[in-house]
Tab-separated table of C-alpha atoms and ligand atoms in Angstrom:
chain	number	residue	atom	x	y	z
A	1	MET	CA	88.479	111.299	103.345
A	2	ILE	CA	89.931	107.948	104.135
A	3	ASP	CA	93.450	108.223	105.164
A	4	GLY	CA	96.166	106.825	102.800
A	5	LEU	CA	99.743	105.883	103.559
A	6	PRO	CA	102.208	107.953	105.509
A	7	GLY	CA	103.721	110.451	103.136
A	8	ASP	CA	100.610	110.915	101.072
A	9	LEU	CA	99.550	114.265	99.878
A	10	ARG	CA	96.212	115.480	100.965
A	11	LEU	CA	94.592	116.906	97.716
A	12	VAL	CA	91.186	118.300	96.972
A	13	VAL	CA	89.048	117.601	94.005
A	14	ALA	CA	88.936	120.925	92.140
A	15	GLY	CA	86.809	119.604	89.401
A	16	ASP	CA	85.041	116.412	87.942
A	17	ARG	CA	83.499	115.846	84.700
A	18	ALA	CA	82.398	113.006	82.487
A	19	LEU	CA	84.519	112.390	79.528
A	20	THR	CA	82.510	109.447	78.209
A	21	PRO	CA	79.574	107.465	79.830
A	22	ALA	CA	82.193	105.368	81.698
A	23	VAL	CA	85.134	107.688	82.228
A	24	ARG	CA	85.234	110.432	84.834
A	25	GLU	CA	88.031	113.101	84.970
A	26	LEU	CA	89.299	114.230	88.398
A	27	ASP	CA	91.332	117.490	88.863
A	28	LEU	CA	93.282	117.095	92.024
A	29	ARG	CA	94.933	120.140	93.669
A	30	ASP	CA	96.692	121.234	96.684
A	31	PRO	CA	93.987	122.832	98.970
A	32	ALA	CA	96.071	125.944	99.565
A	33	GLY	CA	96.783	126.216	95.771
A	34	GLY	CA	100.543	125.253	96.045
A	35	VAL	CA	102.890	123.657	93.551
A	36	LEU	CA	102.832	119.882	93.587
A	37	PRO	CA	105.686	117.572	93.261
A	38	PRO	CA	106.693	116.991	89.639
A	39	HIS	CA	104.907	114.548	87.461
A	40	PRO	CA	107.031	113.582	84.508
A	41	ALA	CA	105.168	112.568	81.279
A	42	GLY	CA	103.739	109.094	81.499
A	43	SER	CA	103.961	108.844	85.331
A	44	HIS	CA	101.244	107.524	87.594
A	45	LEU	CA	99.868	108.206	91.115
A	46	THR	CA	98.187	106.116	93.640
A	47	LEU	CA	95.314	107.436	95.682
A	48	THR	CA	93.001	106.006	98.214
A	49	THR	CA	89.360	105.648	96.875
A	50	PRO	CA	86.381	106.780	99.173
A	51	GLY	CA	85.851	102.865	99.583
A	52	GLY	CA	89.415	102.578	101.079
A	53	HIS	CA	90.921	100.867	97.929
A	54	ARG	CA	94.589	101.922	96.638
A	55	ARG	CA	94.366	102.282	92.871
A	56	SER	CA	96.997	103.778	90.462
A	57	TYR	CA	96.151	105.999	87.650
A	58	SER	CA	98.198	107.760	84.973
A	59	VAL	CA	98.598	111.478	85.273
A	60	THR	CA	97.100	112.798	82.054
A	61	ASN	CA	97.845	116.409	82.055
A	62	PRO	CA	101.012	117.968	80.795
A	63	PRO	CA	104.100	117.960	83.182
A	64	SER	CA	104.197	121.819	82.842
A	65	GLN	CA	100.992	122.146	84.860
A	66	ARG	CA	102.476	121.988	88.359
A	67	ASP	CA	99.350	122.922	90.338
A	68	ARG	CA	97.250	119.916	89.425
A	69	TYR	CA	97.205	116.163	88.745
A	70	VAL	CA	94.389	115.223	86.234
A	71	VAL	CA	93.452	111.546	86.182
A	72	ALA	CA	90.617	110.005	84.057
A	73	VAL	CA	88.833	106.979	85.618
A	74	GLN	CA	87.137	104.238	83.762
A	75	ARG	CA	84.369	102.760	85.735
A	76	GLU	CA	85.087	98.884	85.718
A	77	ALA	CA	81.783	97.278	86.503
A	78	ALA	CA	83.480	93.808	86.779
A	79	GLY	CA	86.176	95.287	88.924
A	80	ARG	CA	86.692	95.173	92.648
A	81	GLY	CA	85.179	98.384	93.439
A	82	GLY	CA	88.138	100.817	93.344
A	83	SER	CA	87.198	102.568	90.189
A	84	ALA	CA	83.345	102.479	90.960
A	85	SER	CA	84.149	104.277	94.181
A	86	LEU	CA	86.126	106.881	92.444
A	87	VAL	CA	83.596	107.476	89.684
A	88	ASP	CA	80.395	107.371	91.793
A	89	ASP	CA	81.559	108.861	95.132
A	90	LEU	CA	84.208	111.271	94.623
A	91	ARG	CA	82.957	114.890	93.718
A	92	THR	CA	84.517	118.464	93.465
A	93	GLY	CA	85.331	119.683	96.822
A	94	ASP	CA	86.009	116.272	98.421
A	95	GLU	CA	89.418	115.573	99.842
A	96	VAL	CA	91.659	112.596	98.634
A	97	SER	CA	94.795	111.008	99.869
A	98	VAL	CA	97.372	110.572	96.964
A	99	ALA	CA	100.946	109.203	96.831
A	100	ALA	CA	103.215	111.573	94.674
A	101	PRO	CA	103.604	110.342	91.137
A	102	ARG	CA	105.978	107.879	90.003
A	103	ASP	CA	107.630	107.853	86.623
A	104	GLY	CA	105.905	105.086	84.674
A	105	PHE	CA	106.841	105.135	81.033
A	106	GLY	CA	109.695	107.572	80.986
A	107	LEU	CA	109.928	109.848	77.823
A	108	VAL	CA	112.969	109.049	75.713
A	109	ASP	CA	114.257	111.904	73.209
A	110	ALA	CA	113.778	111.038	69.718
A	111	GLU	CA	113.195	112.477	66.214
A	112	ARG	CA	109.827	110.904	65.853
A	113	TYR	CA	107.110	109.421	68.041
A	114	LEU	CA	104.369	106.903	67.566
A	115	PHE	CA	101.857	106.705	70.333
A	116	VAL	CA	99.342	103.723	70.266
A	117	ALA	CA	96.326	104.169	72.771
A	118	GLY	CA	93.672	101.542	73.375
A	119	GLY	CA	90.606	102.935	75.121
A	120	ILE	CA	91.631	104.252	78.439
A	121	GLY	CA	95.178	103.709	77.635
A	122	ILE	CA	94.975	107.311	76.172
A	123	THR	CA	95.773	108.702	79.732
A	124	PRO	CA	99.496	108.524	79.847
A	125	LEU	CA	99.817	109.040	76.289
A	126	ARG	CA	97.866	112.389	76.290
A	127	GLY	CA	100.308	113.925	78.704
A	128	MET	CA	103.205	112.503	76.651
A	129	LEU	CA	101.826	113.982	73.521
A	130	HIS	CA	101.453	117.316	74.936
A	131	GLU	CA	104.973	117.057	76.278
A	132	VAL	CA	106.730	116.195	73.097
A	133	LEU	CA	104.671	118.981	71.360
A	134	ALA	CA	105.902	121.425	73.842
A	135	ARG	CA	109.474	120.250	73.317
A	136	GLY	CA	109.044	121.323	69.783
A	137	HIS	CA	108.569	117.956	68.186
A	138	ARG	CA	106.402	117.855	65.368
A	139	ASP	CA	106.702	114.444	63.891
A	140	VAL	CA	104.249	112.779	66.054
A	141	THR	CA	101.417	110.350	65.414
A	142	LEU	CA	98.837	109.181	67.755
A	143	LEU	CA	96.855	105.994	66.820
A	144	TYR	CA	93.768	105.926	69.140
A	145	LEU	CA	91.703	102.823	68.946
A	146	THR	CA	88.265	102.911	70.726
A	147	ARG	CA	84.956	101.260	70.197
A	148	SER	CA	83.066	104.314	69.174
A	149	PRO	CA	83.288	108.119	69.057
A	150	GLU	CA	81.242	108.310	72.314
A	151	GLU	CA	83.569	106.166	74.187
A	152	THR	CA	86.773	108.264	72.928
A	153	ALA	CA	87.962	110.222	75.950
A	154	TYR	CA	89.533	113.546	74.920
A	155	ARG	CA	88.312	113.147	71.313
A	156	ASP	CA	87.674	116.712	70.491
A	157	GLU	CA	90.733	118.139	72.108
A	158	LEU	CA	92.842	115.445	70.279
A	159	LEU	CA	91.517	116.384	67.003
A	160	ALA	CA	91.991	119.831	67.506
A	161	LEU	CA	95.606	119.319	68.253
A	162	ALA	CA	95.906	117.426	64.896
A	163	ALA	CA	94.191	120.208	63.240
A	164	GLY	CA	96.786	122.780	64.625
A	165	GLU	CA	98.212	125.019	62.063
A	166	ASP	CA	101.568	123.998	60.527
A	167	LEU	CA	101.947	120.840	62.599
A	168	ALA	CA	102.923	117.679	60.943
A	169	HIS	CA	101.562	115.429	63.669
A	170	VAL	CA	98.830	113.039	63.050
A	171	VAL	CA	95.918	111.793	65.155
A	172	VAL	CA	94.322	108.617	63.614
A	173	LEU	CA	91.117	107.676	65.442
A	174	HIS	CA	89.939	104.025	64.853
A	175	HIS	CA	86.435	102.895	66.170
A	176	SER	CA	85.964	99.178	66.117
A	177	ALA	CA	82.263	99.196	66.334
A	178	SER	CA	81.956	100.807	63.040
A	179	ALA	CA	85.304	100.013	61.353
A	180	GLY	CA	86.096	96.656	62.762
A	181	ARG	CA	89.459	95.457	63.996
A	182	ALA	CA	92.274	97.783	63.331
A	183	ASP	CA	95.287	96.771	61.148
A	184	LEU	CA	98.374	98.006	62.806
A	185	TRP	CA	100.823	96.310	60.438
A	186	PRO	CA	101.071	99.359	58.054
A	187	TRP	CA	102.169	101.463	61.098
A	188	LEU	CA	104.709	98.877	62.424
A	189	GLU	CA	105.964	97.031	59.479
A	190	HIS	CA	109.111	99.218	59.091
A	191	PRO	CA	111.323	99.630	62.129
A	192	ASP	CA	112.545	103.155	62.505
A	193	ASP	CA	115.570	103.784	64.613
A	194	GLY	CA	114.638	107.554	64.909
A	195	LEU	CA	111.329	106.789	66.437
A	196	GLN	CA	110.143	105.869	69.902
A	197	LEU	CA	106.880	103.803	70.097
A	198	TYR	CA	104.717	104.096	73.283
A	199	ALA	CA	101.711	101.818	73.599
A	200	CYS	CA	99.248	101.751	76.359
A	201	ALA	CA	96.304	99.502	76.100
A	202	SER	CA	94.694	96.218	77.199
A	203	ALA	CA	96.853	93.117	77.493
A	204	GLY	CA	95.517	91.782	74.139
A	205	LEU	CA	96.216	94.898	72.149
A	206	LEU	CA	99.675	95.026	73.632
A	207	GLU	CA	100.402	91.427	72.737
A	208	GLU	CA	99.522	92.305	69.304
A	209	VAL	CA	101.781	95.362	69.261
A	210	ARG	CA	104.606	93.120	70.850
A	211	ALA	CA	104.278	90.547	68.185
A	212	LEU	CA	104.187	93.033	65.353
A	213	THR	CA	107.372	94.705	66.619
A	214	VAL	CA	109.595	91.725	67.197
A	215	HIS	CA	111.882	92.918	64.441
A	216	TRP	CA	112.156	96.416	66.124
A	217	ARG	CA	115.085	97.254	68.544
A	218	PRO	CA	113.649	96.719	71.954
A	219	SER	CA	114.953	100.087	73.045
A	220	ARG	CA	112.535	101.800	70.547
A	221	VAL	CA	109.426	100.127	72.094
A	222	HIS	CA	107.624	100.890	75.219
A	223	LEU	CA	104.354	99.074	76.337
A	224	GLU	CA	102.221	99.459	79.198
A	225	ASP	CA	99.260	97.491	80.278
A	226	PHE	CA	96.735	99.716	81.918
A	227	THR	CA	95.168	96.816	83.697
A	228	GLY	CA	98.132	96.069	85.835
A	229	VAL	CA	99.932	92.876	85.961
A	230	ALA	CA	98.381	89.420	86.309
A	231	PRO	CA	99.165	87.907	89.609
A	232	LEU	CA	100.493	84.682	88.235
A	233	ARG	CA	101.893	83.626	84.805
A	234	PRO	CA	102.582	80.244	83.372
A	235	GLY	CA	105.991	78.811	84.185
A	236	GLY	CA	106.169	80.217	87.651
A	237	ARG	CA	108.351	78.079	90.083
A	238	PRO	CA	107.790	77.250	93.760
A	239	PHE	CA	110.018	78.773	96.381
A	240	THR	CA	110.395	79.343	99.914
A	241	ALA	CA	109.841	82.570	101.738
A	242	VAL	CA	111.497	83.283	105.052
A	243	TRP	CA	109.473	85.672	107.255
A	244	ALA	CA	112.111	87.828	108.743
A	245	PRO	CA	110.460	88.814	111.997
A	246	THR	CA	110.047	85.295	113.188
A	247	GLY	CA	112.130	83.048	110.890
A	248	ALA	CA	109.023	81.012	109.829
A	249	ARG	CA	109.437	79.451	106.521
A	250	VAL	CA	106.583	79.575	103.868
A	251	GLU	CA	106.221	77.376	100.968
A	252	VAL	CA	105.041	79.231	97.999
A	253	ALA	CA	103.606	76.898	95.365
A	254	ALA	CA	103.881	77.689	91.652
A	255	THR	CA	100.166	78.247	91.607
A	256	THR	CA	100.091	80.804	94.474
A	257	THR	CA	101.332	84.277	94.936
A	258	LEU	CA	103.728	85.115	97.581
A	259	LEU	CA	101.080	87.522	99.050
A	260	ASP	CA	98.581	84.622	99.349
A	261	ALA	CA	101.114	82.074	100.608
A	262	LEU	CA	102.088	84.520	103.434
A	263	ALA	CA	98.269	85.016	104.344
A	264	GLY	CA	97.779	81.418	104.179
A	265	ALA	CA	100.449	81.021	106.922
A	266	GLY	CA	98.731	83.678	108.891
A	267	LEU	CA	100.940	86.543	108.015
A	268	ASP	CA	98.601	89.312	106.921
A	269	VAL	CA	100.218	91.797	104.514
A	270	PRO	CA	98.012	94.662	103.742
A	271	SER	CA	97.119	94.809	100.090
A	272	SER	CA	94.735	96.458	97.689
A	273	CYS	CA	95.147	96.257	93.826
A	274	GLY	CA	96.672	92.860	93.695
A	275	SER	CA	97.985	93.772	90.299
A	276	GLY	CA	101.288	95.417	91.184
A	277	THR	CA	100.118	99.004	90.697
A	278	CYS	CA	99.232	100.484	94.098
A	279	GLY	CA	102.262	99.870	96.277
A	280	THR	CA	100.192	98.706	99.425
A	281	CYS	CA	101.697	95.392	99.672
A	282	ARG	CA	105.367	96.511	99.783
A	283	LEU	CA	107.591	94.385	101.969
A	284	ALA	CA	111.288	94.686	102.664
A	285	LEU	CA	113.589	92.345	100.693
A	286	LEU	CA	116.399	91.083	102.775
A	287	ASP	CA	117.857	88.165	101.062
A	288	GLY	CA	117.456	86.281	97.682
A	289	ASP	CA	116.825	87.257	94.157
A	290	VAL	CA	113.518	88.483	93.208
A	291	GLU	CA	111.722	88.656	89.590
A	292	HIS	CA	110.078	91.907	89.930
A	293	ARG	CA	106.914	92.284	87.987
A	294	ASP	CA	105.326	95.308	89.630
A	295	LEU	CA	104.773	98.732	88.140
A	296	VAL	CA	105.516	100.569	91.365
A	297	LEU	CA	109.177	100.238	92.422
A	298	ARG	CA	111.980	102.304	90.917
A	299	PRO	CA	114.936	100.372	89.609
A	300	GLU	CA	117.062	101.548	92.644
A	301	GLU	CA	114.405	100.135	95.086
A	302	ARG	CA	114.485	96.798	93.820
A	303	ALA	CA	117.391	95.457	95.609
A	304	THR	CA	115.667	96.165	98.866
A	305	ALA	CA	111.893	95.930	98.266
A	306	VAL	CA	109.337	93.686	96.688
A	307	MET	CA	105.632	93.678	95.987
A	308	PRO	CA	104.420	90.084	96.799
A	309	CYS	CA	101.117	90.426	94.900
A	310	VAL	CA	102.688	89.821	91.618
A	311	SER	CA	106.618	89.347	92.157
A	312	ARG	CA	108.098	86.032	93.076
A	313	ALA	CA	111.517	84.653	93.932
A	314	ALA	CA	114.032	84.185	91.159
A	315	SER	CA	116.133	82.085	93.683
A	316	ALA	CA	115.205	79.053	95.755
A	317	GLU	CA	114.432	81.164	98.770
A	318	VAL	CA	113.922	84.800	99.659
A	319	THR	CA	113.732	86.502	103.108
A	320	VAL	CA	111.130	89.212	103.366
A	321	GLY	CA	109.588	91.267	106.228
A	322	PRO	CA	107.498	94.381	106.916
A	323	VAL	CA	109.156	97.612	105.651
A	324	GLY	CA	111.905	98.454	108.249
A	325	SER	CA	112.461	94.916	109.406
A	326	THR	CA	115.966	93.420	109.471
A	327	ALA	CA	117.176	89.869	108.455
A	328	PRO	CA	117.062	87.133	111.238
A	329	ALA	CA	120.414	86.554	112.996
B	1	LIG	S1	98.678	95.026	96.406
B	1	LIG	FE1	98.892	96.808	95.069
B	1	LIG	S2	101.026	96.636	94.647
B	1	LIG	FE2	100.514	94.785	95.508
């Protein structure tokens, strides 16, 4: 096992199985069989792969199962090796270093729920679906969009849920290989103040959901991109980063991430995912305002920390340093 970060849990893979040709499920437990820190519905954890990458995955089992974290990993052939390392190299009996889950989506109480999953985006929504059913909600719909039945993780389980006796919830499967592009408008046309909409999918599908729900109250719509955050986006502004330990001033161009600019100045900050999901590149934020774009920091952490792989200054200057550092005198 490759060591993770201080504070990580050391868990054992208690089971692994293929859900589809590209998706492998890992069942992670305490080696002594103990209770694990809670994993609220929609939360995600970060683990260290056998190849040494830090990667974040949604916890897909219901929060009531306190003895395990179940994750489903899609092998990304074009990725940077993190998912391939997990799918190819991690097997039952292996140990793995895991940071305790962090709340991702957050499940808001509502009269009705609509979940929209694109491909592997089913993973957080599966746990949330089980949770709302366990809370007694019955007006629940899952729209699950995949390419084909064979590429539909948890297909049989979800269909069995929908077929459960006297439940009003609905599972709609749509396979683009046979049925073409899904038309979401009939589901999103009429805003519903009693409904909470959760969507987890690729950036393209999320953009579509966002566009089709512009007339909804923002508090009813929750979107999560399972691919993480793009390091740069159009309209970024240049700024100056002050490195607290030395006072060095580093210019960050609009076309460069804070992480890359620091590396270019010889300030090597450990990093892994490059997409704001793993927490490895965390720095102390000592001065200035930041546009936080990561999926890691809790709201209460954002005044004092920053993920430089995706976040950048909202002010002309920010002062950062390794965790634990203090502002220059
Ligand atoms: S490198 Fe993973 S959050 Fe920055």
